[in-house]
Amino acid sequence: MKTIAGVLIIGLLSACASQTTQPTVDVEDRSVGVNGSGADSSALGSGSSGFHPLNDPSSILSQRSVYYDYDSYTVKNEYRSLVIAHAQYLRDNPNAQVILQGNTDDRGSREYNLALGQRRADGVKNIMTLSGARASQVEAVSLGEEKPRAYGSNESAWNENRRTDILYRGE
Amino acid sequence: MSTHSRIVFHGLLILFLWFMCMPLQARLNIEIFGGGTERIPIAIVPFADENRLQQRVTDVVAADLQRSGLFRLIDPSGLAPYAPAEVVYSDWTNRGANALVIGRTILMPGGQVEVQFRLMDVARQVQLTGLATVVPVTQLRAVAHRIADIIYEALTGDVGVFSTRIAFVKKQGNRYALQIADSDGYNEHSIIEYTEPIISPTWSPDGSQIAYVSFENKKPVVYVQTLATRQRRAVANFPGSNSAPAWSPDGKKLAVVLSLHGGSQIYLINADGSGLQRLTRSSGIDTEPSFSPDGRYIIFTSDRGGSPQIYRIPVTATESTAAERLTFEGNYNVSPDYSHDGKSFTFIHRHNGRFNVAVQDIATRQVQLLTNSQLDESPSFAPNGRMILYATDIGGHGILSAVSRDGQTRQHLSAQTGDIREPAWGPLLKQ
């Protein structure tokens, strides 16, 4: 578990260096200060060859989060290529499985937010199965407002928490 | 709403009452709105020798009665009768008291205490009821709640709920504890603790079990835990999310919300996890079921009309049964809980960015807003329908609060530390 997290963190550090449009990273542990500033990918490893395709920072598959507008579960166009890339990976790797975790900001009812997070995850699952993934490879669940990545009652925290994360089983 | 004008109107009265109650209620932060002319004026004389106990009985009794919103405490200072023969009734008539509580405590060997109490009718100059009991010192709060129940029942004719228990979730750092406490928030203890979230605890009708949702397996799963044995079982652990448990009044079934067949839909399942049966069939979100007390209906939150609103459906619903929409004010009404007489429900209503506790009468559809805080959650009726327990946000932390059914008395139950959420008022236990 620790080593996987370590690989992820290294991968993500360089991902941040090369992709400024992706706002965040997909690790629970934020203590390493993954801010995307100053990380030099050449200093961290020898290009992409050392990485599993899912963690290769130069691959779209290393991007694992879809973000939403308030009260919305529509997957915005900017995230469709990411979702479709994962669907194609699942199509090409029949043994791979993902769990999609829908999340919401912390305003309102916890159970309603749980259902809203489910809709977000279901929406991603829909695109994935329409794009080649088998339904049995994709489980959509919700964490509602219970696992915020960002704390605080402000727009940036709320934006950060309205999210579906793509997690591969065994990671 | 009218609550606002009341606040302004009676600001001075609040201050006055608050001041009067300061020595007694300093920790308990009771807010009273409205004139209180219908409140029963009652004087509670500190019991003889109770200052020698680690827990003053009358403090607990007074706080209970005041929190109900049905009593007005009359200052007893300067007078200290402990027995009927010592009562000078004109003293109490002059202070405006209709009822008088007197009693004594007697410390006995082996950590036992005898508690005697009498409720006197000031106008008729007779004893209405009383109690004499011997308990361990650790049970003094329990005795006080029992006394408050006896007084409440004698003077209102309604059943008292001060001896009931509540459940809630407390978050401290990364730890989540499902806790049980007395109805005033004291005597809390954990029944389970995890490093993953717990939500939606709800009591079985006989008070012996609690259903809740745990995220310990990286997704929501519904468990039922027996309090006496601490044994637990997963009753809904289907692919996808499992949440929002609600007990049927006979305790045999649970309504749960599953994403098993897409969306979030309400299902019925036997309490042992068998016999899954789908209840709602919408293309949207259906969640937060609550059974009517006769077990015939379920009210729930749904966004089938475009915004989350509260609907009602018979438990015998078939595919062709249309759910009846109950709420129409505003575009966010969630978290319904049926009252125990089945005539109303409490819920969370959003307006101007605030989330507040409201009550709606089912027959007349009349809505009353009971709070004016920023962020209230999870309203839960007391078993007698006279109070509502909920969680509210103070400075980024959740605390327990109780509001009277008429919205005129609110209290933060601030005995706990940590971030409190998801309160659920337990049932009346048959003694």
XYZ file of C-alpha atoms in Angstrom:
602
model
C 0.000 0.000 0.000
C 2.726 2.441 1.035
C 4.827 1.719 -2.047
C 1.882 2.139 -4.356
C 1.131 5.458 -2.734
C 4.766 6.401 -3.187
C 4.727 5.554 -6.874
C 1.496 7.481 -7.232
C 2.912 10.501 -5.521
C 6.006 10.527 -7.727
C 3.841 10.066 -10.775
C 1.523 12.780 -9.695
C 4.281 15.203 -8.899
C 5.463 15.008 -12.458
C 1.892 15.000 -13.720
C 1.431 18.322 -12.068
C 4.540 19.667 -13.672
C 3.390 18.800 -17.134
C -0.350 19.401 -16.913
C -1.435 22.696 -15.561
C -5.096 22.270 -16.454
C -5.681 19.419 -14.020
C -6.510 21.099 -10.744
C -5.714 18.346 -8.315
C -4.264 14.963 -7.680
C -5.785 11.711 -6.639
C -4.213 10.872 -3.331
C -5.703 11.067 0.112
C -2.411 12.054 1.663
C -1.844 15.695 0.923
C 0.935 16.120 3.412
C 3.621 15.878 0.757
C 2.551 19.207 -0.631
C 1.688 18.252 -4.179
C 1.161 21.719 -5.545
C 2.456 21.381 -9.043
C 5.056 24.073 -8.568
C 8.736 23.401 -8.950
C 8.475 19.657 -9.595
C 10.777 18.767 -12.460
C 9.796 15.572 -14.204
C 13.303 14.927 -15.516
C 14.596 14.909 -11.983
C 12.058 12.325 -10.863
C 12.569 9.560 -13.366
C 13.445 8.635 -16.875
C 10.364 9.624 -18.818
C 7.343 7.385 -19.066
C 8.978 4.016 -19.619
C 9.201 3.200 -15.901
C 5.493 3.660 -15.266
C 2.481 1.445 -15.482
C 0.196 2.982 -18.118
C -2.330 3.942 -15.421
C 0.260 5.913 -13.537
C 2.271 7.286 -16.435
C 2.132 11.024 -15.898
C 2.212 11.624 -19.621
C -0.870 9.460 -20.101
C -4.371 10.774 -19.695
C -5.023 7.621 -17.645
C -3.101 9.154 -14.745
C -5.934 11.677 -14.437
C -8.556 10.228 -12.136
C -10.977 13.000 -11.177
C -14.027 14.562 -12.829
C -15.316 17.862 -11.425
C -18.842 19.282 -11.373
C -20.860 22.466 -11.039
C -23.041 23.061 -7.949
C -26.081 20.749 -7.759
C -25.046 19.234 -11.133
C -24.101 15.724 -12.134
C -23.386 16.463 -15.800
C -19.921 15.376 -16.944
C -18.516 18.502 -18.550
C -16.969 18.226 -22.012
C -13.484 18.891 -20.695
C -13.620 15.605 -18.750
C -15.150 13.364 -21.418
C -11.864 12.416 -23.073
C -10.482 11.390 -19.679
C -13.488 9.174 -18.943
C -13.430 7.664 -22.437
C -9.703 6.908 -22.147
C -10.370 4.903 -18.968
C -13.269 3.136 -20.693
C -10.977 2.111 -23.519
C -8.363 0.893 -21.066
C -11.035 -1.243 -19.406
C -12.159 -2.523 -22.801
C -8.580 -3.516 -23.637
C -7.921 -4.994 -20.177
C -10.904 -7.193 -19.328
C -9.463 -8.106 -15.939
C -9.172 -4.498 -14.830
C -11.936 -3.140 -12.624
C -12.679 0.328 -11.355
C -14.706 1.738 -8.528
C -16.123 5.194 -9.182
C -16.593 7.285 -6.047
C -18.955 10.240 -6.374
C -18.449 13.146 -3.949
C -20.282 16.361 -3.094
C -19.664 19.528 -1.177
C -20.921 19.671 2.396
C -24.024 21.825 1.998
C -27.373 20.195 2.640
C -28.574 16.760 3.672
C -25.951 14.039 4.032
C -28.193 11.361 2.561
C -29.345 13.569 -0.314
C -25.713 14.381 -1.015
C -24.947 10.675 -0.928
C -27.579 10.192 -3.636
C -26.224 13.156 -5.608
C -22.714 11.669 -5.438
C -24.219 8.409 -6.690
C -25.688 10.218 -9.689
C -22.286 11.686 -10.469
C -20.634 8.266 -10.306
C -23.486 6.699 -12.308
C -23.053 9.357 -14.995
C -19.365 8.494 -15.360
C -20.219 4.795 -15.412
C -22.707 5.434 -18.223
C -20.116 7.093 -20.411
C -17.661 4.298 -19.655
C -20.033 1.485 -20.584
C -21.101 3.334 -23.744
C -17.422 3.632 -24.613
C -16.473 -0.018 -24.381
C -16.145 -0.891 -20.695
C -18.216 -3.819 -19.452
C -20.737 -3.014 -16.738
C -19.179 -5.748 -14.578
C -15.861 -3.854 -14.617
C -17.321 -0.670 -13.188
C -18.893 -0.201 -9.766
C -20.341 3.249 -9.115
C -20.641 4.202 -5.450
C -21.001 7.407 -3.516
C -19.143 8.937 -0.611
C -21.500 11.920 -0.550
C -20.069 14.747 1.523
C -18.342 12.355 3.931
C -14.813 12.304 2.515
C -13.969 15.900 1.633
C -10.603 16.388 -0.011
C -10.660 20.074 0.825
C -11.910 21.502 4.111
C -13.623 24.817 4.632
C -16.847 26.567 3.722
C -15.717 28.461 0.643
C -16.028 28.164 -3.133
C -12.616 26.624 -3.712
C -13.205 23.868 -1.150
C -16.696 23.225 -2.518
C -15.384 23.075 -6.124
C -12.691 20.650 -5.107
C -15.162 18.343 -3.349
C -17.731 18.089 -6.174
C -15.944 15.232 -7.848
C -15.991 11.670 -9.109
C -12.766 9.725 -8.533
C -11.735 6.739 -10.633
C -9.974 4.067 -8.555
C -8.609 0.838 -10.020
C -9.107 -2.265 -7.903
C -5.867 -3.449 -6.377
C -4.324 -0.020 -6.345
C -40.908 34.759 9.429
C -42.745 35.559 12.593
C -39.885 34.178 14.631
C -37.808 37.178 13.607
C -40.243 39.722 14.906
C -40.585 37.717 18.072
C -36.848 37.911 18.606
C -36.867 41.690 18.384
C -40.070 42.039 20.356
C -39.002 39.900 23.228
C -35.299 40.594 23.312
C -35.557 42.163 26.731
C -37.626 39.302 28.037
C -35.059 36.807 26.786
C -32.317 38.687 28.575
C -34.406 38.874 31.711
C -35.291 35.180 31.678
C -31.768 34.227 30.780
C -30.429 36.305 33.626
C -32.889 34.728 36.011
C -31.778 31.288 34.985
C -28.070 32.010 34.895
C -26.976 30.200 38.053
C -28.917 27.137 37.026
C -28.430 27.081 33.286
C -25.095 28.735 32.719
C -23.753 25.747 30.759
C -26.926 24.930 28.939
C -27.490 27.987 26.813
C -31.276 27.909 26.569
C -32.869 30.494 24.293
C -36.518 31.329 24.842
C -38.634 33.244 22.345
C -42.177 34.463 22.850
C -44.047 35.630 25.896
C -44.520 32.322 27.602
C -47.966 33.185 28.902
C -49.114 29.645 28.176
C -46.129 28.152 29.953
C -46.818 26.505 33.276
C -45.127 28.538 36.031
C -43.290 26.109 38.264
C -40.931 26.644 41.197
C -38.302 24.000 41.850
C -36.716 24.244 45.287
C -33.221 22.707 45.457
C -33.613 19.457 47.379
C -32.311 19.227 50.936
C -28.644 18.232 51.063
C -28.277 17.874 47.315
C -25.309 20.254 47.348
C -23.368 17.426 48.943
C -23.944 15.192 45.934
C -21.750 15.160 42.850
C -24.877 15.839 40.798
C -27.637 18.214 41.900
C -30.930 16.551 41.031
C -33.001 19.710 40.646
C -30.585 21.242 38.104
C -31.330 18.375 35.745
C -35.092 18.474 36.420
C -35.241 22.228 35.805
C -33.250 22.020 32.568
C -35.438 19.195 31.271
C -38.692 21.017 31.976
C -37.436 24.283 30.578
C -36.116 22.707 27.386
C -39.575 21.313 26.638
C -40.841 24.856 26.170
C -43.933 24.172 28.262
C -42.704 25.460 31.629
C -41.593 28.779 33.068
C -39.220 28.484 36.014
C -40.072 30.620 39.048
C -37.101 31.746 41.146
C -37.240 29.934 44.519
C -34.425 31.882 46.182
C -34.940 32.793 49.822
C -37.456 30.013 50.370
C -36.429 26.458 51.151
C -39.257 24.130 52.120
C -38.354 20.460 51.892
C -41.548 18.860 53.211
C -45.250 19.703 52.684
C -45.586 20.993 56.258
C -42.874 23.586 55.558
C -44.619 25.066 52.513
C -46.204 28.502 52.930
C -48.456 28.520 49.878
C -49.014 32.263 49.827
C -45.260 32.751 49.222
C -45.580 30.794 45.997
C -48.875 32.351 44.946
C -47.212 35.755 45.297
C -44.385 34.654 43.018
C -46.854 33.408 40.435
C -46.091 29.705 40.732
C -48.846 27.221 39.955
C -46.774 24.205 40.817
C -44.027 23.606 43.351
C -41.380 20.908 43.461
C -39.789 20.036 46.815
C -37.747 17.130 48.091
C -34.684 15.882 49.849
C -31.681 13.682 49.249
C -30.242 11.423 51.919
C -26.762 10.005 51.501
C -26.679 6.366 52.580
C -23.845 3.913 53.187
C -22.326 2.181 50.150
C -22.687 5.053 47.694
C -26.491 4.954 47.693
C -28.751 7.975 47.799
C -32.379 8.161 48.801
C -34.209 10.728 46.694
C -37.642 11.963 47.789
C -39.645 14.364 45.692
C -43.146 15.849 45.812
C -45.067 17.905 43.264
C -47.437 20.331 45.004
C -50.452 22.116 43.521
C -50.067 25.679 44.846
C -53.673 26.779 44.288
C -55.285 23.716 45.803
C -52.535 23.244 48.393
C -52.281 19.499 47.833
C -49.660 17.054 46.692
C -50.221 15.946 43.090
C -47.646 13.209 42.891
C -44.305 12.153 44.286
C -41.548 9.583 44.343
C -39.192 8.037 46.878
C -36.398 5.840 45.586
C -32.921 4.649 46.512
C -30.280 4.670 43.779
C -26.502 4.555 43.402
C -24.962 8.028 43.084
C -24.134 7.198 39.478
C -27.856 7.078 38.709
C -28.714 10.552 39.964
C -29.178 12.009 36.478
C -31.433 9.079 35.548
C -33.573 9.691 38.655
C -33.748 13.387 37.824
C -35.004 12.588 34.296
C -37.592 10.261 35.804
C -38.759 13.002 38.170
C -38.972 15.434 35.237
C -41.090 12.871 33.365
C -43.439 12.472 36.358
C -43.864 16.244 36.671
C -44.329 16.658 32.917
C -46.968 13.960 32.765
C -48.839 15.253 35.845
C -48.998 18.833 34.599
C -49.398 18.408 30.818
C -51.216 15.079 30.571
C -48.708 14.148 27.883
C -46.017 11.485 28.087
C -42.572 12.658 29.208
C -39.498 11.832 27.127
C -36.676 12.961 29.373
C -35.687 9.372 30.254
C -35.291 8.404 26.611
C -31.952 8.198 24.857
C -30.529 9.743 21.721
C -27.936 8.543 19.218
C -25.584 10.673 17.159
C -22.259 10.542 15.360
C -19.253 12.329 16.774
C -16.206 13.091 14.657
C -12.955 13.806 16.428
C -9.913 14.118 14.211
C -10.096 11.106 11.922
C -12.265 9.079 14.261
C -15.999 8.597 13.887
C -17.951 7.333 16.892
C -21.571 6.253 16.975
C -22.672 7.442 20.389
C -25.638 7.091 22.685
C -26.529 9.637 25.344
C -29.368 10.702 27.623
C -32.000 12.942 26.038
C -30.153 16.014 27.339
C -26.880 14.985 25.692
C -25.170 13.863 28.897
C -23.809 10.385 29.714
C -22.542 9.833 26.201
C -20.767 6.609 25.322
C -19.603 5.059 22.060
C -21.088 1.885 20.682
C -18.685 1.719 17.759
C -15.704 3.729 16.546
C -14.107 3.772 13.121
C -11.691 5.778 11.082
C -14.260 5.903 8.260
C -17.508 7.914 8.268
C -20.722 6.738 9.901
C -24.051 8.366 9.012
C -27.808 7.967 9.429
C -28.142 6.110 12.745
C -31.738 5.182 13.502
C -33.323 3.330 16.448
C -35.324 0.152 16.161
C -38.827 0.721 17.555
C -38.036 -1.264 20.716
C -34.772 0.604 21.291
C -32.657 -2.552 21.300
C -30.920 -2.031 17.948
C -29.546 0.778 15.836
C -29.260 0.722 12.066
C -26.606 2.942 10.504
C -24.469 3.439 7.425
C -20.730 2.792 7.600
C -18.130 3.592 4.949
C -15.539 1.190 6.339
C -15.522 -0.840 3.080
C -14.853 2.202 0.898
C -18.548 2.540 0.147
C -21.759 2.922 2.141
C -23.161 -0.290 3.656
C -26.158 -0.543 6.020
C -25.538 -2.345 9.318
C -27.790 -3.223 12.235
C -26.175 -3.420 15.661
C -27.715 -4.862 18.792
C -26.896 -2.573 21.701
C -26.796 -5.157 24.487
C -24.451 -7.600 22.720
C -22.675 -5.166 20.367
C -23.174 -7.788 17.664
C -23.806 -6.391 14.239
C -24.740 -7.583 10.795
C -24.755 -6.034 7.321
C -28.407 -5.933 6.239
C -27.825 -4.140 2.935
C -24.481 -4.700 1.237
C -25.385 -4.773 -2.440
C -23.284 -3.600 -5.380
C -23.263 0.197 -5.403
C -24.319 2.367 -2.460
C -26.493 1.232 0.461
C -27.865 3.889 2.788
C -30.672 5.774 4.574
C -32.119 2.973 6.757
C -35.567 3.491 8.348
C -37.382 0.962 10.576
C -40.949 -0.068 10.027
C -43.016 0.531 13.190
C -43.223 -3.221 13.890
C -39.435 -3.534 13.659
C -39.640 -6.336 11.093
C -38.551 -4.413 8.022
C -36.222 -1.658 7.020
C -36.577 0.794 4.188
C -33.161 1.336 2.621
C -31.817 3.251 -0.353
C -29.839 1.264 -2.921
C -28.203 2.143 -6.211
C -28.435 -1.531 -7.162
C -30.598 -0.970 -10.237
C -29.314 2.499 -11.059
C -30.055 5.820 -9.417
C -30.866 5.920 -5.719
C -34.149 4.160 -5.072
C -36.043 3.018 -1.991
C -36.339 -0.703 -1.209
C -37.888 -2.679 1.620
C -35.860 -5.451 3.212
C -36.451 -7.732 6.182
C -34.438 -6.825 9.278
C -32.368 -9.991 8.773
C -31.338 -8.874 5.259
C -33.699 -11.192 3.354
C -36.667 -10.458 1.103
C -35.465 -7.439 -0.876
C -38.332 -5.642 -2.590
C -38.204 -2.454 -4.637
C -40.592 0.318 -3.567
C -39.925 3.423 -5.703
C -39.341 3.599 -9.448
C -38.219 7.013 -10.572
C -35.474 8.072 -12.916
C -34.149 10.478 -10.296
C -33.075 10.416 -6.669
C -35.394 8.859 -4.076
C -33.904 8.798 -0.572
C -34.370 9.485 3.167
C -37.421 7.257 3.753
C -39.420 7.614 6.989
C -42.337 5.330 7.912
C -45.689 6.677 9.056
C -46.445 5.462 12.616
C -49.181 3.137 11.298
C -46.665 1.618 8.872
C -48.846 2.302 5.822
C -46.866 5.118 4.204
C -43.334 6.211 3.588
C -42.369 9.838 3.143
C -39.087 10.495 1.353
C -36.968 13.024 -0.517
C -37.053 12.942 -4.315
C -35.820 15.201 -7.113
C -38.271 13.706 -9.615
C -39.890 17.138 -10.028
C -36.597 18.897 -10.724
C -35.671 19.922 -7.187
C -35.517 17.882 -3.983
C -38.986 17.797 -2.414
C -40.810 15.528 0.010
C -43.215 12.909 -1.319
C -45.436 10.215 0.175
C -46.076 6.727 -1.149
C -47.993 3.721 0.273
C -45.724 0.813 1.265
C -47.988 -1.354 -0.887
C -47.140 0.746 -3.948
C -46.943 -0.972 -7.301
C -45.274 0.258 -10.460
C -48.325 2.282 -11.399
C -48.679 4.020 -8.018
C -47.901 7.715 -8.208
C -46.182 9.287 -5.232
C -47.922 12.301 -3.743
C -45.855 15.470 -3.501
C -46.128 17.073 -0.037
C -43.825 20.121 -0.095
C -44.182 23.078 -2.432
C -42.429 25.982 -0.698
C -38.888 26.609 -1.980
C -36.620 24.423 -4.089
C -34.837 22.342 -1.440
C -36.842 20.356 1.129
C -35.099 17.264 2.499
C -34.634 14.874 5.463
C -38.276 14.227 6.460
C -39.144 12.552 9.781
C -42.748 11.589 10.535
C -44.206 12.761 13.840
C -45.351 9.980 16.132
C -49.026 10.884 15.724
C -48.661 10.745 11.939
C -50.161 14.211 11.496
C -47.031 16.125 10.586
C -43.413 15.750 9.606
C -40.261 17.718 10.307
C -37.717 18.402 7.571
C -34.937 20.724 6.432
C -36.000 23.682 4.323
C -33.519 25.813 2.364
C -34.194 29.499 1.872
C -31.777 32.366 1.194
C -28.846 29.977 1.481
C -29.879 28.855 4.975
C -30.890 25.342 5.918
C -33.469 25.310 8.729
C -35.735 22.972 10.659
C -39.392 23.194 9.636
C -42.590 21.306 10.415
C -45.429 20.706 7.976
C -48.938 19.655 8.869
C -49.898 16.883 6.459
C -53.618 17.674 6.236
C -53.391 21.475 5.894
C -49.919 21.634 4.284
C -49.149 24.517 6.625
C -45.395 24.970 7.110
C -43.767 26.459 10.193
C -40.093 27.366 10.261
C -38.641 26.603 13.701
C -35.033 27.794 13.504
C -33.094 30.651 11.930
C -29.529 29.352 12.067
C -27.267 28.907 9.044
C -26.910 25.164 8.637
C -29.253 22.717 10.395
C -29.375 18.991 9.633
C -31.144 15.736 10.513
C -34.272 16.767 12.441
C -35.728 13.991 14.592
C -38.984 14.122 16.546
C -39.122 13.281 20.254
C -41.389 10.266 20.852
C -44.111 12.586 22.207
C -43.818 14.973 19.266
C -43.229 18.019 21.491
C -39.551 18.554 20.701
C -37.255 18.107 17.724
C -33.600 17.188 17.975
C -31.278 18.356 15.198
C -27.648 19.153 14.449
C -26.552 22.698 13.777
C -23.270 24.261 12.753
C -21.429 26.618 15.068
C -18.094 27.886 13.782
C -17.545 24.897 11.515
C -18.467 22.353 14.171
C -21.692 20.473 14.539
C -23.528 20.525 17.862
C -26.785 19.021 19.054
C -29.760 21.287 19.451
C -33.345 20.815 20.524
C -36.278 23.024 19.554
C -39.794 22.890 20.944
C -42.550 21.969 18.489
C -43.786 25.579 18.495
C -40.294 26.918 17.761
C -40.336 29.124 20.850
C -37.683 27.352 22.905
C -34.322 26.276 21.572
C -31.355 24.820 23.350
C -27.873 23.796 22.332
C -27.030 20.545 24.097
C -23.431 21.505 24.534
C -22.228 18.788 26.851
C -20.217 17.172 24.053
C -16.938 18.154 22.519
C -16.004 17.364 18.933
C -18.023 17.622 15.751
C -21.531 16.213 16.321
C -23.901 15.230 13.527
C -26.778 12.927 12.574
C -28.812 12.890 15.805
C -31.691 10.437 16.176
C -34.137 10.490 19.078
C -34.722 7.023 20.520
C -38.108 5.497 21.338
C -40.048 5.484 24.587
C -39.148 2.338 26.463
C -41.900 0.420 28.166
C -41.034 0.011 31.822
